[in-house]
Coordinates of C-alpha atoms in Angstrom, one line a residue:
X571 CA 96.1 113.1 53.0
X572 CA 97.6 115.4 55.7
X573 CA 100.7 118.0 53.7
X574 CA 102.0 120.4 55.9
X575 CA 103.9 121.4 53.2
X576 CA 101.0 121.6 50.8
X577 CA 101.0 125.2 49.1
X578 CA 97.5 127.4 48.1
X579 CA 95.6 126.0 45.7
X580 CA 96.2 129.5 44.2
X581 CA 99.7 128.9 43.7
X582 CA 101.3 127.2 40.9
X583 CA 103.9 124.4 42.0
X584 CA 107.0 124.4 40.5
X585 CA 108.2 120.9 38.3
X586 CA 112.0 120.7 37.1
X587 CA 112.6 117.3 35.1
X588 CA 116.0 116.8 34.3
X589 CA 117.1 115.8 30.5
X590 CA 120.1 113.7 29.1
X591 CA 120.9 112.0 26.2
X592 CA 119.2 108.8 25.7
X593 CA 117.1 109.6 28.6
X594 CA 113.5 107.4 28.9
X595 CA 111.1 109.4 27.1
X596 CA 108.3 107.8 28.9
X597 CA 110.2 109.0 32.2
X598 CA 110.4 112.1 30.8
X599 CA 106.4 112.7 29.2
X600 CA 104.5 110.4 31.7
X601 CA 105.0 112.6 34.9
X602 CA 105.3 115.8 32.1
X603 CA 101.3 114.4 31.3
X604 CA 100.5 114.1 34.5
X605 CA 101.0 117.4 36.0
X606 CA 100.0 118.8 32.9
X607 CA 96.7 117.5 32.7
X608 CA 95.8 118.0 36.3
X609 CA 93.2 120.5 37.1
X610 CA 91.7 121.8 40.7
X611 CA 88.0 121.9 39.4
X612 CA 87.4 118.9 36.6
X613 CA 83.9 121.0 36.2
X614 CA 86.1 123.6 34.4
X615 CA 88.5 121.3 33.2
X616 CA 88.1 123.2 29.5
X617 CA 88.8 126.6 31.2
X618 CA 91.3 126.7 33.8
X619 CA 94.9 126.1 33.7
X620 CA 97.2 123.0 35.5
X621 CA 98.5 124.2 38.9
X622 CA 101.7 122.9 37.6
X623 CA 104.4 125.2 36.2
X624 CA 106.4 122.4 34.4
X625 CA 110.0 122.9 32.8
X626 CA 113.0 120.9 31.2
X627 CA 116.3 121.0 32.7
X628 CA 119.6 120.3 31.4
X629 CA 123.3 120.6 32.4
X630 CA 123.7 122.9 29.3
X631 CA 121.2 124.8 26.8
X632 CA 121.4 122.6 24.2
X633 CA 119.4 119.6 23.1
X634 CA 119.8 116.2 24.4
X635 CA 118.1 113.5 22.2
X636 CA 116.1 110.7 24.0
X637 CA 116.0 106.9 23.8
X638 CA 114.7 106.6 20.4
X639 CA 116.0 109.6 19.0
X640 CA 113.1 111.9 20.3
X641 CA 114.9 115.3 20.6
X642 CA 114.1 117.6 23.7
X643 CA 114.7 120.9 24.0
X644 CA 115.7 122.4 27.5
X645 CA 113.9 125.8 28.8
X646 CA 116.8 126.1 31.5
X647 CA 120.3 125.5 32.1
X648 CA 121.2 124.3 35.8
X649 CA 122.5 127.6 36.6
X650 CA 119.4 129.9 35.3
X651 CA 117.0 127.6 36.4
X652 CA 114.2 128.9 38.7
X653 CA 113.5 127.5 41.9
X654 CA 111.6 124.6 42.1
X655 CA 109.2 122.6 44.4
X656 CA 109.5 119.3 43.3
X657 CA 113.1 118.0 41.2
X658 CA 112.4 115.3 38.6
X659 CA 115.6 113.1 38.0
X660 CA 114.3 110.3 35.1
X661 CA 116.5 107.3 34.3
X662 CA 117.6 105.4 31.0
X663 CA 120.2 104.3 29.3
X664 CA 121.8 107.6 29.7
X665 CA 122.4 107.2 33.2
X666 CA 124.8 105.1 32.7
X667 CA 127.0 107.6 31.5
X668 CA 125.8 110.3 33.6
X669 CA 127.0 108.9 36.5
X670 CA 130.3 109.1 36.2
X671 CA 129.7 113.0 35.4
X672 CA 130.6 114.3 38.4
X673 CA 129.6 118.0 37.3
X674 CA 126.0 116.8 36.7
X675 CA 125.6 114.7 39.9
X676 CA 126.9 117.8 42.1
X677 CA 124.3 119.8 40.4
X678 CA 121.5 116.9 41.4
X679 CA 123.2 117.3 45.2
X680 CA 122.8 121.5 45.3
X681 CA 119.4 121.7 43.1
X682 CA 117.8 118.8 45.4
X683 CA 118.7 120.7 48.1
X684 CA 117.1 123.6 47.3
X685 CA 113.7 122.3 46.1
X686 CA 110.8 121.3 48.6
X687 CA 110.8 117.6 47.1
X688 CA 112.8 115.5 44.7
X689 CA 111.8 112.0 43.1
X690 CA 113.1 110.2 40.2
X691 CA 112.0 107.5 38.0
X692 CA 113.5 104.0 37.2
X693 CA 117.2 104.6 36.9
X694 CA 117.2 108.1 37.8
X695 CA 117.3 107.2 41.6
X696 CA 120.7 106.0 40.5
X697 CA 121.7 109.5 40.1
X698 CA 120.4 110.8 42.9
X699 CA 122.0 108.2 45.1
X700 CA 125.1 109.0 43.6
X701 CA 124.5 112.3 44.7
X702 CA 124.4 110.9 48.1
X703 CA 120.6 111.6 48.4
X704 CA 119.7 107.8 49.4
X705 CA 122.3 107.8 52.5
X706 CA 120.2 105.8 55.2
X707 CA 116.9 106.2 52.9
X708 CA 114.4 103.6 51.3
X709 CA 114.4 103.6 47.1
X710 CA 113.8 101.6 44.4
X711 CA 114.0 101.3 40.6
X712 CA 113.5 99.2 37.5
X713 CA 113.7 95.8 38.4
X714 CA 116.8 95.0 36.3
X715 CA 118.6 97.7 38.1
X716 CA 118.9 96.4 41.2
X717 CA 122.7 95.9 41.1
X718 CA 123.3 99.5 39.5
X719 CA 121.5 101.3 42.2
X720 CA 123.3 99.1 44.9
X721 CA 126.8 100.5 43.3
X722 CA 125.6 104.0 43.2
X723 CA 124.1 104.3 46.8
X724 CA 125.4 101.0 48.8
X725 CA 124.0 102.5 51.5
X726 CA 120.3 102.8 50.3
X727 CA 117.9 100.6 51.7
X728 CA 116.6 99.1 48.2
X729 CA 112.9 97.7 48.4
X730 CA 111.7 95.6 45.7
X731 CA 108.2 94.5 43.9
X732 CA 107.3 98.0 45.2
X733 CA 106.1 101.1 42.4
X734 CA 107.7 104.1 44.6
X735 CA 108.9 104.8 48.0
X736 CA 108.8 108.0 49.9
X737 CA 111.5 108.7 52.3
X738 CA 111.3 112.1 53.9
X739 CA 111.4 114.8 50.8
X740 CA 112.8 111.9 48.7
X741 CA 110.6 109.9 46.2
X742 CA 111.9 107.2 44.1
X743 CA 109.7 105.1 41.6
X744 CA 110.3 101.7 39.6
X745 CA 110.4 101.2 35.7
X746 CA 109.5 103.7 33.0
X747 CA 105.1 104.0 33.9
X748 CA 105.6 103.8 37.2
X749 CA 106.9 107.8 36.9
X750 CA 103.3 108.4 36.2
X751 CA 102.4 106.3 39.1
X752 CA 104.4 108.5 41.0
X753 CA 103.5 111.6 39.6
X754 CA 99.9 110.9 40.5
X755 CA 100.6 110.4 44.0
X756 CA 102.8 113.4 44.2
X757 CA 99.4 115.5 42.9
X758 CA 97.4 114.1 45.7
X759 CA 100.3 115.1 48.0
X760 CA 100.0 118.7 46.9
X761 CA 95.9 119.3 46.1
X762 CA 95.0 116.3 47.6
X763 CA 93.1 112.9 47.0
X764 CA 90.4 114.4 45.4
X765 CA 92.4 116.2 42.9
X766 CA 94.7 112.8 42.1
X767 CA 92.1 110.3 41.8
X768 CA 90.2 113.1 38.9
X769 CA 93.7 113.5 37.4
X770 CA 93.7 109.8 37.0
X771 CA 90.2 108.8 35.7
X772 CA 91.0 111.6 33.1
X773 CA 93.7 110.1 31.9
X774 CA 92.1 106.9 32.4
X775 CA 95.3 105.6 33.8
X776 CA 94.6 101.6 34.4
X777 CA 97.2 100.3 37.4
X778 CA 98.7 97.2 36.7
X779 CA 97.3 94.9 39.7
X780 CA 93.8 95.5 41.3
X781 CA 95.3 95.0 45.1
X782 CA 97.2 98.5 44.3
X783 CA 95.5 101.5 46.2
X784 CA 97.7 104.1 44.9
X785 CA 96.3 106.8 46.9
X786 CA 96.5 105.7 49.9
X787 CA 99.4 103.1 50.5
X788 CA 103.1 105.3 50.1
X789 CA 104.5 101.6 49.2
X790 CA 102.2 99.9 46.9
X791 CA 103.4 96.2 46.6
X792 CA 102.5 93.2 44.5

């Protein structure tokens, strides 16, 4: 899998994933998991560290309680946060609040612009198209969201029976496990196959129809 914009192996990447109230925690904690269990070497799995720097990111400092009542604690603010490589917008029922929050959905617009990648999972692509970050591009989300994402981006081209898409430096996954779907790919795209398929068989991650070949296929259809 060919990454020009692959870093070092010796360099950690950066992960931002955005927090709201009554966000998904599985959108939230899956891709969190993921990049958290990867490693570069699984024959020192028990010694070495993720190559993923992972934080929580929030419009403000304070807590924001999940879906659920899980509460999350943010380790940056928007406007302390560092700079990222890849920008994690999740979904839930929060979204649909958030989107009419014009404050936060600028912020999605100027941080996405600065980071190397940004993806979101189920409803999150939602807020990134009201960002205008799905002008022109392919995306999809949780199948019952059809009609919200077509209302936040109408210009999106919105594929279905799909578990991500990749459009440029945009990424946009389906329903709630899907994000770890996602997030496994996205460690393939960075250390490459080797490293994602490990990450996966550690976590013994199980996809949900044998015709799926995650690591190859950008699209990964039913």
């Amino acid at each position: 899998m060919s990454n020009p914009a692959r870093k070092v192996n010796s360099e950690l990447i950066t992960v931002g994933i955005l927090i709201f109230d009554d966000v998904e925690v599985l959108d939230v904690a899956g891709p969190f998991e993921v990049f958290s269990v990867t490693r570069l070497d699984e024959d020192k799995r028990d010694s070495a560290n993720s190559p993923f720097k992972i934080c929580l990111l929030a419009e403000k400092s304070s807590a924001k309680y999940a879906i659920g009542g899980l509460k999350l604690m943010p380790d940056y603010a928007f406007d302390n946060c560092p700079n990222l490589d890849l920008f994690i917008v999740p979904g839930g029922w929060g979204t649909r609040a958030e989107i009419n929050n014009l404050r936060l959905v600028q912020k999605i617009s100027n941080l996405s612009q600065k980071s190397l990648l940004t993806a979101s999972v189920c409803t999150g692509s939602s807020l990134i198209g009201k960002a205008g970050l799905l002008e022109g591009k392919k995306a999809t989300t949780h199948w019952r969201a059809y009609n919200f994402l077509r209302n936040a981006a109408p210009n999106a081209i919105i594929k279905k029976n799909v578990l991500f898409t990749i459009d440029g430096k945009i990424f946009t996954s389906a329903g709630v496990t899907s994000g770890i779907a996602l997030a496994l790919h996205l460690v393939s795209y960075f250390f490459g196959l080797k490293v994602g398929m490990a990450t996966a068989k550690f976590m013994e991650f199980q996809y949900p129809h044998h015709n799926i070949n995650l690591f190859h296929d950008g699209e990964n259809r039913e």
